[in-house]
mmCIF file of C-alpha atoms in Angstrom:
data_model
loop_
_atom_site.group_PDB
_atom_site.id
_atom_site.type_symbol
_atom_site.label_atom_id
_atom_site.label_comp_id
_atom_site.label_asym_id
_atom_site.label_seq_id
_atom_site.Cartn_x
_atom_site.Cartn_y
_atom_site.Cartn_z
ATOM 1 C CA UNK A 1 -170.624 -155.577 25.391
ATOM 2 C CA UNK A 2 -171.890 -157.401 22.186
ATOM 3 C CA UNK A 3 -171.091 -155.475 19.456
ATOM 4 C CA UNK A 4 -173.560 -155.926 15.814
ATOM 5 C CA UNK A 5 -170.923 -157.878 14.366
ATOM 6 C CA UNK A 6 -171.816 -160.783 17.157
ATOM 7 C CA UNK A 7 -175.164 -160.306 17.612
ATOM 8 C CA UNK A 8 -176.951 -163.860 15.686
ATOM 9 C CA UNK A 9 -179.091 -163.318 12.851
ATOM 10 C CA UNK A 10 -182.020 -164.693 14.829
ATOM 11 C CA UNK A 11 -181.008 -162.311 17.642
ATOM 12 C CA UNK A 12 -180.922 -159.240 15.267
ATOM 13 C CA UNK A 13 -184.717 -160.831 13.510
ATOM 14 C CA UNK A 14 -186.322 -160.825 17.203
ATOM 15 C CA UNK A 15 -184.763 -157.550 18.316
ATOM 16 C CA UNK A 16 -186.076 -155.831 14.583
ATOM 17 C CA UNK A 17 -189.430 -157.449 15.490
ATOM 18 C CA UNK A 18 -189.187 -156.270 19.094
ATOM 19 C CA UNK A 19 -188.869 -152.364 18.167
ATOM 20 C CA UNK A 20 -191.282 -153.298 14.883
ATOM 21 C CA UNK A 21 -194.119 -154.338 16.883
ATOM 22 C CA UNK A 22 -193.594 -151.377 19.556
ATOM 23 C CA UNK A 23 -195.453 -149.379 17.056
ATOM 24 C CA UNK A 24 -198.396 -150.758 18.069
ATOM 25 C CA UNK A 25 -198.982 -149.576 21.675
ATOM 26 C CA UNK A 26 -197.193 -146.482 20.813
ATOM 27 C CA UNK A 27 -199.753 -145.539 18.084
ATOM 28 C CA UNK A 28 -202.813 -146.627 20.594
ATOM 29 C CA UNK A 29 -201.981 -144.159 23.015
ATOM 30 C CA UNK A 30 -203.636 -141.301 21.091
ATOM 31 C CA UNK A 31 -207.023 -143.835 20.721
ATOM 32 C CA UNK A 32 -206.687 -143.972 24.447
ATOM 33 C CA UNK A 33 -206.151 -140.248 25.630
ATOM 34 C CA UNK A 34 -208.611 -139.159 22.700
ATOM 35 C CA UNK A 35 -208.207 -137.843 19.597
ATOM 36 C CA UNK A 36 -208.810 -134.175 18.580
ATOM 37 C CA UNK A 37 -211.577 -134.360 16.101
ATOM 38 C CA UNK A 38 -209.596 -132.377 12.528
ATOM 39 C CA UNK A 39 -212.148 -131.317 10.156
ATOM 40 C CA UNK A 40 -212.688 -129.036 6.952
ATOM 41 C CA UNK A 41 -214.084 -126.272 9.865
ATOM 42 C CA UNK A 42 -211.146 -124.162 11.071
ATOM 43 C CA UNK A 43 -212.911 -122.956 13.576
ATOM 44 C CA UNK A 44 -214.205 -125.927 14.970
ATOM 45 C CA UNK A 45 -210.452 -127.290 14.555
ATOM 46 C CA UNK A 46 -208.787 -124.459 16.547
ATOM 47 C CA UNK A 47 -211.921 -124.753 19.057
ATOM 48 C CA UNK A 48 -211.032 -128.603 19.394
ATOM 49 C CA UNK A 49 -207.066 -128.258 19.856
ATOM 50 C CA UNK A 50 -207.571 -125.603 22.266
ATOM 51 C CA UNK A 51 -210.299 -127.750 24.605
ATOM 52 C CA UNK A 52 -208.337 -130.678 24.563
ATOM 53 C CA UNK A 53 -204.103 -129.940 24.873
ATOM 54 C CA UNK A 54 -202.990 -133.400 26.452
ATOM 55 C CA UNK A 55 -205.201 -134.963 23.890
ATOM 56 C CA UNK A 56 -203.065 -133.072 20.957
ATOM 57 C CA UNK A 57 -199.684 -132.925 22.453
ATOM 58 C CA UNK A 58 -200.230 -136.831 22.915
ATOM 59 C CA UNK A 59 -200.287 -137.358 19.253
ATOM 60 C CA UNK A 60 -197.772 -135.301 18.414
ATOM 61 C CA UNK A 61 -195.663 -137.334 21.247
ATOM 62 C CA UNK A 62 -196.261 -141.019 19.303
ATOM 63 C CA UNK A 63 -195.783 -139.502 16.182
ATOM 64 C CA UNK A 64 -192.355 -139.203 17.337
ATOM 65 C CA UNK A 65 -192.365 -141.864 19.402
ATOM 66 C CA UNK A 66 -192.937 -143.943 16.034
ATOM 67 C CA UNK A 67 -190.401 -142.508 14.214
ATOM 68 C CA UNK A 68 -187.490 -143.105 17.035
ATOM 69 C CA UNK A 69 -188.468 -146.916 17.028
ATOM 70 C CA UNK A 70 -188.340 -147.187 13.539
ATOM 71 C CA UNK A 71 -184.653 -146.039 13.477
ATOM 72 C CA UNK A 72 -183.602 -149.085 14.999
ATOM 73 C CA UNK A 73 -185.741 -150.954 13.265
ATOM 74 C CA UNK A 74 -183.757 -149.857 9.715
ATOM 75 C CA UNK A 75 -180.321 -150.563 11.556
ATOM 76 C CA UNK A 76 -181.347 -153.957 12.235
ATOM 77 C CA UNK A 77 -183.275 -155.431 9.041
ATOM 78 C CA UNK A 78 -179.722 -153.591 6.709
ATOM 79 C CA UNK A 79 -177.601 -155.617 8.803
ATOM 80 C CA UNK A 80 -180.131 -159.211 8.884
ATOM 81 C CA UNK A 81 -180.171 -158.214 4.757
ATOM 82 C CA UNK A 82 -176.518 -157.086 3.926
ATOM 83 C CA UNK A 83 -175.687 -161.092 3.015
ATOM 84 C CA UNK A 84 -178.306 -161.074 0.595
ATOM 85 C CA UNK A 85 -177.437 -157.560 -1.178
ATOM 86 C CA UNK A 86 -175.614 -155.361 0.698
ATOM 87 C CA UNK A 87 -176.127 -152.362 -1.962
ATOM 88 C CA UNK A 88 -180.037 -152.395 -2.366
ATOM 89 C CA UNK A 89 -180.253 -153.016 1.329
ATOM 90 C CA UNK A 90 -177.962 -149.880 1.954
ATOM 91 C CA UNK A 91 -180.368 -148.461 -0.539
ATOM 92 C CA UNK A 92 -183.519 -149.599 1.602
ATOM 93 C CA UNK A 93 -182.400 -148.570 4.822
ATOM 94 C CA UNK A 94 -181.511 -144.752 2.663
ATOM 95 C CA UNK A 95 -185.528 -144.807 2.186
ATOM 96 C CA UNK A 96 -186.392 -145.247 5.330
ATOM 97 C CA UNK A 97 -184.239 -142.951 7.239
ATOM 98 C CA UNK A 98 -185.274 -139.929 4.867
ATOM 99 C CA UNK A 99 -188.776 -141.650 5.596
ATOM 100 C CA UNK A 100 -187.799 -140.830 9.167
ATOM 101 C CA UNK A 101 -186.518 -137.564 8.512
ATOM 102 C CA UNK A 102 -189.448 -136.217 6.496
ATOM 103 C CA UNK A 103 -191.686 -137.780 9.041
ATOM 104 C CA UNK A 104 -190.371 -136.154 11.936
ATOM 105 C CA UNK A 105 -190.393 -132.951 10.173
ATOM 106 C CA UNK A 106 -193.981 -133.015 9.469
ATOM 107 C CA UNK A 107 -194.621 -133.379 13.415
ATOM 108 C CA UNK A 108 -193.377 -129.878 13.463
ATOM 109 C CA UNK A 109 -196.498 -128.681 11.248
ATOM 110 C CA UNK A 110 -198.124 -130.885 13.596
ATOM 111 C CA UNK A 111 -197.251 -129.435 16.856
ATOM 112 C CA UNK A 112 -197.081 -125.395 15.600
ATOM 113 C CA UNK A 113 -200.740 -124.933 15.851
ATOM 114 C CA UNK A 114 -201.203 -124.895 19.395
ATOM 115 C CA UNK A 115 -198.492 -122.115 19.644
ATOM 116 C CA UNK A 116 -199.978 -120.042 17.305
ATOM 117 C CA UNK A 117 -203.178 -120.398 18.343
ATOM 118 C CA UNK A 118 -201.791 -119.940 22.451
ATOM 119 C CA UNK A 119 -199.656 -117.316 21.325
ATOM 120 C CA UNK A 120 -200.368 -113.663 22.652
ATOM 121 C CA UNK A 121 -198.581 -111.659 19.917
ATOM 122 C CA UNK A 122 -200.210 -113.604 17.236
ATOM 123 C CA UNK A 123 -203.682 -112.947 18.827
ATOM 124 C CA UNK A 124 -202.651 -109.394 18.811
ATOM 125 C CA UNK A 125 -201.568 -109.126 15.337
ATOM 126 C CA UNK A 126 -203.876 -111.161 13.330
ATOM 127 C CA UNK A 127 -206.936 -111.857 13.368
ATOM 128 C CA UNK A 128 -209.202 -115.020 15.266
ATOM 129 C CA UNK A 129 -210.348 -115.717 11.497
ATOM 130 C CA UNK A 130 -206.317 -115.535 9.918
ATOM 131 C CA UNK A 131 -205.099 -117.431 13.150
ATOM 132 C CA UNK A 132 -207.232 -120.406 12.684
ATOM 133 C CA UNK A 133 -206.983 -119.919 9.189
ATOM 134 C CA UNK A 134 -203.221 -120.221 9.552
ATOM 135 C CA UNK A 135 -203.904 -123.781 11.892
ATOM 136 C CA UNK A 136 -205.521 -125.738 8.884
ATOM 137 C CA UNK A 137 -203.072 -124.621 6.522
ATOM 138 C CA UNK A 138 -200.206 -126.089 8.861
ATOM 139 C CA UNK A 139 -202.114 -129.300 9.775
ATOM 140 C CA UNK A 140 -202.933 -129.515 5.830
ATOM 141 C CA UNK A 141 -198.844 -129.464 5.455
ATOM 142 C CA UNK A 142 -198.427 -132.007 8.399
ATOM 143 C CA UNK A 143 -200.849 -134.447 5.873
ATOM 144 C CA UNK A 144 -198.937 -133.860 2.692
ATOM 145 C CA UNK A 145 -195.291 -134.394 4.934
ATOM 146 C CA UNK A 146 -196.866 -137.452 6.582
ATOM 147 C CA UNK A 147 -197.950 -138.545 3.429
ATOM 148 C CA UNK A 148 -194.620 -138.204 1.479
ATOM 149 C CA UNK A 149 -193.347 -140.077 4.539
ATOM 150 C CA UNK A 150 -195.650 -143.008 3.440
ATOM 151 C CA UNK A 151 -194.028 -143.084 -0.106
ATOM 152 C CA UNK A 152 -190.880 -143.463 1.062
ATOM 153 C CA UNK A 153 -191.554 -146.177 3.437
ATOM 154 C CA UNK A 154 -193.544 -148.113 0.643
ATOM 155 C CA UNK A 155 -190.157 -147.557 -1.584
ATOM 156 C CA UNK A 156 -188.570 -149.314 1.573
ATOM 157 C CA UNK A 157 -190.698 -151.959 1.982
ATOM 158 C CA UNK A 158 -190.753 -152.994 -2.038
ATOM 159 C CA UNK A 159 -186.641 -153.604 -1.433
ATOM 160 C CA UNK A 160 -187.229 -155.029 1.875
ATOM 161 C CA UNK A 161 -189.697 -157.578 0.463
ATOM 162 C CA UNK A 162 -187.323 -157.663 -2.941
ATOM 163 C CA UNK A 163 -184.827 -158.575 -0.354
ATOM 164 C CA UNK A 164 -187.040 -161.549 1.332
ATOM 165 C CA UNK A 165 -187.824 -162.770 -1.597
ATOM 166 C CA UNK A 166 -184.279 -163.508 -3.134
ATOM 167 C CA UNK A 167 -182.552 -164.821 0.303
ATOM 168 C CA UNK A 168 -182.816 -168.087 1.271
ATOM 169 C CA UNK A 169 -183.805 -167.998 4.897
ATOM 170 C CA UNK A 170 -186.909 -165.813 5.004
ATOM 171 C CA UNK A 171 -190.081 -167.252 2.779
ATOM 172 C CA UNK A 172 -190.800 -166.112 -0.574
ATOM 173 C CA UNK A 173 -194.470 -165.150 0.374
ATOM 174 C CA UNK A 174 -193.592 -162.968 2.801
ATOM 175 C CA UNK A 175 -191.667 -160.774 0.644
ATOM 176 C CA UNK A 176 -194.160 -160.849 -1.736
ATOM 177 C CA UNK A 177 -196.738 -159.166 0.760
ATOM 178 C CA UNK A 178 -194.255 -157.381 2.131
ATOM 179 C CA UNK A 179 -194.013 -155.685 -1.204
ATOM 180 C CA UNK A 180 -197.896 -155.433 -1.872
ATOM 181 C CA UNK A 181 -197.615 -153.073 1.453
ATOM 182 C CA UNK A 182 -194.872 -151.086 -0.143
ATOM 183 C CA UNK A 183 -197.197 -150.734 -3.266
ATOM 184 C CA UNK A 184 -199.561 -149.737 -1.261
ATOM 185 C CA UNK A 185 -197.295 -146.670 0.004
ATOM 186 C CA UNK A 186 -196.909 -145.365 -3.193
ATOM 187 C CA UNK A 187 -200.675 -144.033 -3.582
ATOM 188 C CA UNK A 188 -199.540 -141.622 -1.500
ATOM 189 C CA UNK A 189 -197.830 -140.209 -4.519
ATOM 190 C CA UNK A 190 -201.725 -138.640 -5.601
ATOM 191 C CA UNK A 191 -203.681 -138.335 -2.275
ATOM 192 C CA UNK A 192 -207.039 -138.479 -4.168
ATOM 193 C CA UNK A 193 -206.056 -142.090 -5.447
ATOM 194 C CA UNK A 194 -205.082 -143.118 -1.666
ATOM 195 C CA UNK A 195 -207.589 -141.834 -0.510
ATOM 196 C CA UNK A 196 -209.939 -143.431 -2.487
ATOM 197 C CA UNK A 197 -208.304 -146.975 -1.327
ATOM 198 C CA UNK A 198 -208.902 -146.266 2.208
ATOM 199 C CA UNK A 199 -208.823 -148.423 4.087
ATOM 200 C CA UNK A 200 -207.555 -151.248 1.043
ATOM 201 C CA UNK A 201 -204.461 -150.099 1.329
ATOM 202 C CA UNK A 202 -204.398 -149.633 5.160
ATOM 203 C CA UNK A 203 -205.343 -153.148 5.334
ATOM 204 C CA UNK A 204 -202.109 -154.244 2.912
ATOM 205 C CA UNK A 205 -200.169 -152.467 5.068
ATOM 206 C CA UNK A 206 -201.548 -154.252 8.208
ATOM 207 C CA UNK A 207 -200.931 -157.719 6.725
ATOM 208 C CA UNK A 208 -197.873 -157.425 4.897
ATOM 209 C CA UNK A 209 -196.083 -155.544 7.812
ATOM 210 C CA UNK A 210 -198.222 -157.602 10.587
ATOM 211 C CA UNK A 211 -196.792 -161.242 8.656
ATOM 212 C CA UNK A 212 -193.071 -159.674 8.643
ATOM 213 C CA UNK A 213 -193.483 -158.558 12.298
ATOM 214 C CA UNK A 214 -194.814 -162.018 13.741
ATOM 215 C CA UNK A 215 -192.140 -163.709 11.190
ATOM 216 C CA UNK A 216 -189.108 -162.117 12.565
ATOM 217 C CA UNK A 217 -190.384 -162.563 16.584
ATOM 218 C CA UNK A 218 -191.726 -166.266 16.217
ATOM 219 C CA UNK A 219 -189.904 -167.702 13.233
ATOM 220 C CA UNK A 220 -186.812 -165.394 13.093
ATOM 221 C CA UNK A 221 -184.473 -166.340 9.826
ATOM 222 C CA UNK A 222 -182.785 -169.793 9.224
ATOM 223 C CA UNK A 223 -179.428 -169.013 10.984
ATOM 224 C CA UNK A 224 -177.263 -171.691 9.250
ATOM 225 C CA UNK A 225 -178.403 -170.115 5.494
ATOM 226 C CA UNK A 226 -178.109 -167.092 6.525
ATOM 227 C CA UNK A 227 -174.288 -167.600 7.766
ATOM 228 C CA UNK A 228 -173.662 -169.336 4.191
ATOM 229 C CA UNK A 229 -174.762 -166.109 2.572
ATOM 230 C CA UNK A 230 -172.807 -164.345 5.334
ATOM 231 C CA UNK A 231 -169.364 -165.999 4.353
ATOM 232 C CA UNK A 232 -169.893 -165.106 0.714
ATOM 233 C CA UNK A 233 -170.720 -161.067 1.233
ATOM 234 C CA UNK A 234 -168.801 -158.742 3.473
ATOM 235 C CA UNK A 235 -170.530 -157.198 5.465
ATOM 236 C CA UNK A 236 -169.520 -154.211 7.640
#
């Protein structure tokens, strides 16, 4: 079996890209199931989660989904970037993994309010009003966790695109909008602000992420720079 260490650069580019671009059908599955309409109305919220189970426990599925991709995705781009700097890509792939992490955790907030709201001792002690009270508050906390999620992925993609931009086998411009997407990830930071650039910054994410994604499938990295760089930095 091949272990990292032999796997080519352009190998490692096309398999990133390959996981990278799985996001996509992953995160149309909900579009194609349904969505669960999530409004200000708690009522009408609880009402809607109830009526439509597969439709919620779908999202919550490519949620995850999403994240477990992305894992490898982080493996791969800190080992195609260790040549260039193997601390600030160490320091990258860091970001995203707590991305990950937080990510993940949010799903829970995601997920809990169809077992509170199926649950027969909760009916029993509380309230219909607290109980679907108690559903927007946790799908308010699954926005704020996804949301910090966001800001640490933009802080990943600024030193991914940082890390484009200074090797020698990846083009310059596609750092550089690699890092306008990471920018983009940091309006999370006040969710008024983002919120006000939607969908601006939705679209900088779809072009700076969509250019690295078709980059490393079609174009990959120039192998024989990359080795140069390689022979220079040791690399784990």
């Amino acid at each position: 079996m091949s272990t990292a260490a032999e796997i080519s650069p352009r190998r490692m580019a096309r398999l990133a890209g390959f996981f990278y671009i799985l996001m996509l059908p992953i995160g149309m599955i909900p579009m194609l199931v349904g969505r669960v309409p999530i409004t200000s109305d708690a009522a009408a919220t609880a009402a809607a989660i109830v009526a439509h189970p597969a439709a919620f426990y779908t999202g919550f599925l490519a949620d995850i989904l999403i994240v477990a991709v992305y894992i490898p995705v982080t493996a791969l781009l800190y080992r195609l970037f260790a040549p260039v700097d193997r601390a600030l890509s160490l320091t990258a792939a860091f970001f995203s993994l707590v991305g990950c992490a937080d990510q993940a955790f949010a799903c829970l907030f995601r997920v809990a309010p169809m077992t509170v709201l199926t649950s027969v001792p909760a009916s029993r002690a509380f309230s219909r009003a607290a109980i679907e009270t108690l559903v927007q508050f946790l799908l308010n906390f699954y926005k704020l966790g996804y949301g910090i999620a966001l800001v640490f992925f933009g802080v990943y993609l600024i030193l991914i695109g940082t890390l484009i931009v200074r090797s020698t086998f990846m083009p310059r411009l596609l750092g550089i909008l690699v890092m306008l997407a990471g920018v983009s990830g940091l309006t999370f930071l006040w969710p008024p602000l983002s919120q006000s650039l939607w969908p601006r910054q939705a679209l900088c994410f779809v072009i700076g992420e969509g250019s690295l994604v078709l980059w490393l499938l079609i174009r990959g990295v120039d192998a024989e720079r990359w080795h140069a760089l390689a022979r220079g930095t040791a690399v784990d």
